[in-house]
Coordinates of N, CA, C and O in Angstrom, one line a residue:
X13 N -50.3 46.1 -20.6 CA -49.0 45.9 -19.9 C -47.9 45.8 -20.9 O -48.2 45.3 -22.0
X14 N -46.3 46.2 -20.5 CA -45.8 46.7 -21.5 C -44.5 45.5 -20.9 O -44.0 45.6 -19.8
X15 N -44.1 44.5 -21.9 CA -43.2 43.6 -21.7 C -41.9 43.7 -22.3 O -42.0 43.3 -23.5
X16 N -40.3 44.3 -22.0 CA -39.3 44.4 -22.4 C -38.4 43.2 -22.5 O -37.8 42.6 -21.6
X17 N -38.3 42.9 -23.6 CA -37.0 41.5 -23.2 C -36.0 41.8 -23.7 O -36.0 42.6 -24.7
X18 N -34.6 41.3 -23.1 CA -33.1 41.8 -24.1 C -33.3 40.5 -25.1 O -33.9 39.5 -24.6
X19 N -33.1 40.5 -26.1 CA -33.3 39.3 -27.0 C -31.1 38.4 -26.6 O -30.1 39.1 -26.5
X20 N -31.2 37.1 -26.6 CA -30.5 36.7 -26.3 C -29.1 36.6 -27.4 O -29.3 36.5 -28.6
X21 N -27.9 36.8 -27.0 CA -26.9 37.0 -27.6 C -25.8 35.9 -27.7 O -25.5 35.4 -26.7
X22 N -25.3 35.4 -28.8 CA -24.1 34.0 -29.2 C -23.2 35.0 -29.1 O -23.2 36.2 -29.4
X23 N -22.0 34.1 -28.2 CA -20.6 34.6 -28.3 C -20.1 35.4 -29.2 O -19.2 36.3 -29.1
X24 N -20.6 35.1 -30.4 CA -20.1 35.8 -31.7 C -21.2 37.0 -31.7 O -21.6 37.1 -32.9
X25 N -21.7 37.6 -31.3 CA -22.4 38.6 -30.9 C -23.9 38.3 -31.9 O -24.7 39.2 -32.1
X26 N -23.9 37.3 -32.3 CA -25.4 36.9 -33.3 C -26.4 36.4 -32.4 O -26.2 36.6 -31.1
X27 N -27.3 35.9 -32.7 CA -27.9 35.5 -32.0 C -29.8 36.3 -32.2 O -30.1 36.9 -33.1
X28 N -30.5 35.9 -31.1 CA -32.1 36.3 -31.4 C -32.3 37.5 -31.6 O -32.1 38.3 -30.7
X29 N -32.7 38.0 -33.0 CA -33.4 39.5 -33.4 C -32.4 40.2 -33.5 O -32.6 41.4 -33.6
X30 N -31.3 39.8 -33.6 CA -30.1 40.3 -34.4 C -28.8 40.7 -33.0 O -27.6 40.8 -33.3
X31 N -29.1 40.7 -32.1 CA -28.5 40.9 -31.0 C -28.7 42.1 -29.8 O -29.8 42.5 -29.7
X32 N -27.6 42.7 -28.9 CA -28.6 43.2 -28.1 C -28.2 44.7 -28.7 O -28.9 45.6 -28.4
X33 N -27.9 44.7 -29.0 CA -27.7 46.4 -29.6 C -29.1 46.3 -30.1 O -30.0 46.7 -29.3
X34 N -29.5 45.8 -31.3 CA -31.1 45.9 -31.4 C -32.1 45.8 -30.3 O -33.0 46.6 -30.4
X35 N -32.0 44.9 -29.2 CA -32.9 44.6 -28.0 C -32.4 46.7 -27.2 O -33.2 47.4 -26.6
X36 N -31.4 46.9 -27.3 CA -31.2 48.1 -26.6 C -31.6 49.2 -27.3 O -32.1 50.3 -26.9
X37 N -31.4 48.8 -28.8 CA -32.5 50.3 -29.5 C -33.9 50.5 -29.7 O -34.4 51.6 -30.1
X38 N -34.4 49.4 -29.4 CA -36.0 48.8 -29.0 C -36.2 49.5 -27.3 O -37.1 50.2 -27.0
X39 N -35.3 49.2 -26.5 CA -36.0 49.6 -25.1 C -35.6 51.3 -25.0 O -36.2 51.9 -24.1
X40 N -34.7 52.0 -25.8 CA -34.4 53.3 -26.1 C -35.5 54.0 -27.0 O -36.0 55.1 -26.9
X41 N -35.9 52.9 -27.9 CA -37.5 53.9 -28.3 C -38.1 53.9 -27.6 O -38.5 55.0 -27.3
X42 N -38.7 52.8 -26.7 CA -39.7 52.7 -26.3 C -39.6 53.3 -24.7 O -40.4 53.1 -23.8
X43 N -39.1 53.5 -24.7 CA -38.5 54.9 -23.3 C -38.4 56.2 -23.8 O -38.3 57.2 -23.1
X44 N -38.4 56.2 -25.1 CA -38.2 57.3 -25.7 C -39.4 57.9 -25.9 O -39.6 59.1 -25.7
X45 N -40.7 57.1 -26.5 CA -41.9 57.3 -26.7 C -42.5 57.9 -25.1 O -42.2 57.4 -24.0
X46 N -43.0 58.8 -25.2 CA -43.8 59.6 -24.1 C -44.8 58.7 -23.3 O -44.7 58.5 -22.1
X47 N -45.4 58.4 -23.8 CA -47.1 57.3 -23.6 C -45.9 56.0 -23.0 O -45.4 56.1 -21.9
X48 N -45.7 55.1 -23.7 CA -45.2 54.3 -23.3 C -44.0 54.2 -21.9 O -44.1 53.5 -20.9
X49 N -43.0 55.3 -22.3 CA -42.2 55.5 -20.9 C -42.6 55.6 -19.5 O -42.1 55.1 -18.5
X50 N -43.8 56.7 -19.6 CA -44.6 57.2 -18.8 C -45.3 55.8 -18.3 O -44.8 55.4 -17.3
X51 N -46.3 54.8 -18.8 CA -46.5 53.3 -18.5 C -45.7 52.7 -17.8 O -46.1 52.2 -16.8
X52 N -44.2 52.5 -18.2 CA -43.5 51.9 -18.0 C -43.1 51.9 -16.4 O -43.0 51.1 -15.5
X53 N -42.9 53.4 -16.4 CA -42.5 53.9 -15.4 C -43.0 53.6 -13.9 O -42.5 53.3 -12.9
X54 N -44.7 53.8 -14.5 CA -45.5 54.0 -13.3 C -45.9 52.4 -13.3 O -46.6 52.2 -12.4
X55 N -45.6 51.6 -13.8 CA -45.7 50.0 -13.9 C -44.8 50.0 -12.9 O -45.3 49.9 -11.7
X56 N -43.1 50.1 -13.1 CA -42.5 49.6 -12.1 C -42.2 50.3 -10.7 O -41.8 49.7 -9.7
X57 N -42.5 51.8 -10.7 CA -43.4 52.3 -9.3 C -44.5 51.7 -8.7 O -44.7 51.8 -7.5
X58 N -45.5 51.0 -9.5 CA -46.4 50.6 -9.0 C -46.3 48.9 -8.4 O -47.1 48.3 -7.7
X59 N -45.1 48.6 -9.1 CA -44.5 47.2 -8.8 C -43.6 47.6 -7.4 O -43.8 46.8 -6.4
X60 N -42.9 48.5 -7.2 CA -42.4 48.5 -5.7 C -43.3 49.2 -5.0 O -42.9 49.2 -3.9
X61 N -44.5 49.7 -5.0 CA -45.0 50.0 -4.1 C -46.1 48.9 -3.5 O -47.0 49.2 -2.7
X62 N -45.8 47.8 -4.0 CA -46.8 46.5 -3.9 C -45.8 45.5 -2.8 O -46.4 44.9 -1.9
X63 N -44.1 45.5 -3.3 CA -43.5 45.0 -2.2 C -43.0 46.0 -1.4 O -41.9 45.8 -0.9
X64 N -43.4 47.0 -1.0 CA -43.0 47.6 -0.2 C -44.2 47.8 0.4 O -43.9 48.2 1.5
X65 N -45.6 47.8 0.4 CA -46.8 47.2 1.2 C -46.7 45.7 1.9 O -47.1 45.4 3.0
X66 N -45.9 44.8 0.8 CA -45.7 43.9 1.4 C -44.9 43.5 3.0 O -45.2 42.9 4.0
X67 N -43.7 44.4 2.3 CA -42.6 44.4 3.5 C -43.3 45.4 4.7 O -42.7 45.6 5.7
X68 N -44.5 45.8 4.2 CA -45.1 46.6 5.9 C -44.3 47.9 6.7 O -44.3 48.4 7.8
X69 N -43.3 48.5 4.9 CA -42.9 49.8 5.0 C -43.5 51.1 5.2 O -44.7 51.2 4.9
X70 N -43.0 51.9 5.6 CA -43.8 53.2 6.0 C -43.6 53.9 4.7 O -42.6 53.8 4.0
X71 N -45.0 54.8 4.5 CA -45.0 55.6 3.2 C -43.4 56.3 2.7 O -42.9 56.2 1.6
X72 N -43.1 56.9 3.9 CA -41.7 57.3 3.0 C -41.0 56.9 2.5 O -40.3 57.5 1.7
X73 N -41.0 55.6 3.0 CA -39.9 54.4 2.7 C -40.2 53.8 1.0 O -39.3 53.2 0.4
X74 N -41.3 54.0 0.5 CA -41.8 54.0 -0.9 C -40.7 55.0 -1.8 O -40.0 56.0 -1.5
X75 N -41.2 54.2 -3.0 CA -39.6 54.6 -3.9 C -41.2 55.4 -4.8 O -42.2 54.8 -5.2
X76 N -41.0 57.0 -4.8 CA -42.4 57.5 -5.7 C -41.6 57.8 -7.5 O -42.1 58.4 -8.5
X77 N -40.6 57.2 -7.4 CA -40.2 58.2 -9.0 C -38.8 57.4 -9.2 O -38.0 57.0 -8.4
X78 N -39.0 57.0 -10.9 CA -37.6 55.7 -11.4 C -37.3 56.4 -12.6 O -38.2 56.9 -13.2
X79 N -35.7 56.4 -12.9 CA -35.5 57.1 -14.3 C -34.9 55.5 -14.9 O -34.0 54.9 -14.2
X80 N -35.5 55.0 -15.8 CA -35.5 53.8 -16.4 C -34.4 54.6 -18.0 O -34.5 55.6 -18.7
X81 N -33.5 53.4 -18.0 CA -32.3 53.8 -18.6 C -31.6 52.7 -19.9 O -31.0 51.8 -19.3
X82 N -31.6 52.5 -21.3 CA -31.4 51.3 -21.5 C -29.7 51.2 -21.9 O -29.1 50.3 -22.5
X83 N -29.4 52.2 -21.4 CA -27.6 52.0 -21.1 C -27.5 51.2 -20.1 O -27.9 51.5 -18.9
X84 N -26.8 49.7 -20.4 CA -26.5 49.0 -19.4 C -24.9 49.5 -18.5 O -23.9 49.6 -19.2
X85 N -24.9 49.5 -17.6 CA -23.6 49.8 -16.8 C -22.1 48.9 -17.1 O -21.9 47.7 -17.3
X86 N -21.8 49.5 -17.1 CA -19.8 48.0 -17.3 C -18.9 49.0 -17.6 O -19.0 50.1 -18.0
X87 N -18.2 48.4 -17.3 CA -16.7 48.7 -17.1 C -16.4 49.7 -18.6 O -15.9 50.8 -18.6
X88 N -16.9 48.7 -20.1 CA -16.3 49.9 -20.6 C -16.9 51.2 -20.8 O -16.4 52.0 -21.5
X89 N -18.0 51.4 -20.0 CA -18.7 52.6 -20.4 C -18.2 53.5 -18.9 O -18.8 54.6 -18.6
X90 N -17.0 53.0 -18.1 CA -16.8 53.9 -17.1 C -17.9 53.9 -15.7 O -17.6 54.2 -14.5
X91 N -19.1 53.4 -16.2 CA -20.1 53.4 -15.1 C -19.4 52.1 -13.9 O -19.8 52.5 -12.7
X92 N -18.7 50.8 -13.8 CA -18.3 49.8 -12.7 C -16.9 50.0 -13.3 O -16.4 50.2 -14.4
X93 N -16.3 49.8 -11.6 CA -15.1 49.0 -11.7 C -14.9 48.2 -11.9 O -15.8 47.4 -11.7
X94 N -13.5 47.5 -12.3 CA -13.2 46.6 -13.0 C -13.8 45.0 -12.1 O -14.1 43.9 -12.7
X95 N -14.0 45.3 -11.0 CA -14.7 44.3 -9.7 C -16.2 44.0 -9.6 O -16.9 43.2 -9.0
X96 N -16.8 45.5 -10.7 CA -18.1 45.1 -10.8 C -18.4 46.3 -9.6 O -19.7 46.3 -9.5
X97 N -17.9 47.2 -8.7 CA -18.8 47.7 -8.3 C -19.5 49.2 -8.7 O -19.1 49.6 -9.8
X98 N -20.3 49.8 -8.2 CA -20.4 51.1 -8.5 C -19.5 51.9 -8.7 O -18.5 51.9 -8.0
X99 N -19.6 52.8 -10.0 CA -18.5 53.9 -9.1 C -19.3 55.0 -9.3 O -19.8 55.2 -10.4
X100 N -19.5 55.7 -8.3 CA -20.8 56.4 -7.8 C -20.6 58.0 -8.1 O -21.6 58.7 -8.2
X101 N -19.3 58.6 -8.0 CA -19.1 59.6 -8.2 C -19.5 59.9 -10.3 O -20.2 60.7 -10.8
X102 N -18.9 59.0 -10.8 CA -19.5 58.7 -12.1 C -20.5 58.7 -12.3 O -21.1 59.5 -13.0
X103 N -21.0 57.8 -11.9 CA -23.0 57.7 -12.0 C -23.6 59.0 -11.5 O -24.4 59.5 -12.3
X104 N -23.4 59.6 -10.5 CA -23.8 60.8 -10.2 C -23.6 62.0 -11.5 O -24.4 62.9 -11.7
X105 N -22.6 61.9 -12.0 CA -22.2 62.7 -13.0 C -23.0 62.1 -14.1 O -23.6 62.9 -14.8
X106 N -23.1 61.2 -14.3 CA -23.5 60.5 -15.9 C -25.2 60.7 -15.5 O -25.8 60.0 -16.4
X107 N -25.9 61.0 -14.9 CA -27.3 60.8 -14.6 C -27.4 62.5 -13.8 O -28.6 62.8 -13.4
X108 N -26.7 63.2 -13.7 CA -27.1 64.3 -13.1 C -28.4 65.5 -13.4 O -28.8 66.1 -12.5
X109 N -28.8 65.7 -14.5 CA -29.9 65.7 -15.4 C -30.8 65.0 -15.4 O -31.9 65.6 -15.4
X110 N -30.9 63.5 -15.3 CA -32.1 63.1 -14.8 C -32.3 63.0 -13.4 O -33.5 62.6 -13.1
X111 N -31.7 63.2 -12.4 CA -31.3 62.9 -11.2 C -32.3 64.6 -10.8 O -33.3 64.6 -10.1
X112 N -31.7 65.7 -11.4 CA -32.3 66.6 -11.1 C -33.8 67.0 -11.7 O -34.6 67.8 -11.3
X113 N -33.7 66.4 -12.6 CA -35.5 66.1 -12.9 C -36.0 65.4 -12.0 O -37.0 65.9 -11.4
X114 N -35.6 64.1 -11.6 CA -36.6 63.6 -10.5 C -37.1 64.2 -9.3 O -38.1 63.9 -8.7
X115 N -36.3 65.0 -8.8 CA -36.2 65.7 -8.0 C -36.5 67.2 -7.7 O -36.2 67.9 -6.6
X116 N -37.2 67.7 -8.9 CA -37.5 68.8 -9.6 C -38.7 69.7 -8.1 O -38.6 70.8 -7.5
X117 N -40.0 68.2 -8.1 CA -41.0 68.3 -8.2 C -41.1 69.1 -6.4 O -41.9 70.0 -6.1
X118 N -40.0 68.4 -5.4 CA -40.1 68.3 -4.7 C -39.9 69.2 -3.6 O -40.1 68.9 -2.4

């Protein structure tokens, strides 16, 4: 089983394992690696398809395919408004390539 942690960050951007830029170039390899991403993946598909058995959902209703990403979303990367919400026309654009790979199959 494959465990990701962001390592924790001091105001002054120091802090555990050097900060998260390092904790983000760690979860970018390791999404990057073929074997491992592929794990990763089907770990946390297999993690919602456990609560979503739970919740006594209908097969469709199962999530079969996740594009796991270690760009975190904010404001300054354009992906949230300044409120914190989606801005969705963006994300559609910034993910449209993997968006259409997930969807390749179907």
């Amino acid at each position: 089983q494959t465990t990701v942690r962001r390592s924790p960050v001091d105001a002054d951007g120091g802090g555990g394992g050097g900060g998260a830029n390092d904790a983000d170039a760690d979860v970018a390899a390791l999404l990057r690696h073929a074997e491992h991403g592929a794990a990763l993946r089907r770990a946390v598909v297999d993690d919602f398809a456990d609560i979503a058995r739970e919740a006594r959902l209908n097969s469709f209703e199962f999530v079969r395919r996740v594009h796991l990403d270690h760009v975190e979303w904010s404001v300054d990367n354009d992906l949230l408004t300044p409120s914190f919400k989606l801005k969705r026309t963006e994300l559609r654009t910034h993910y449209a390539d993997e968006l259409a790979a997930l969807f390749d199959d179907e």
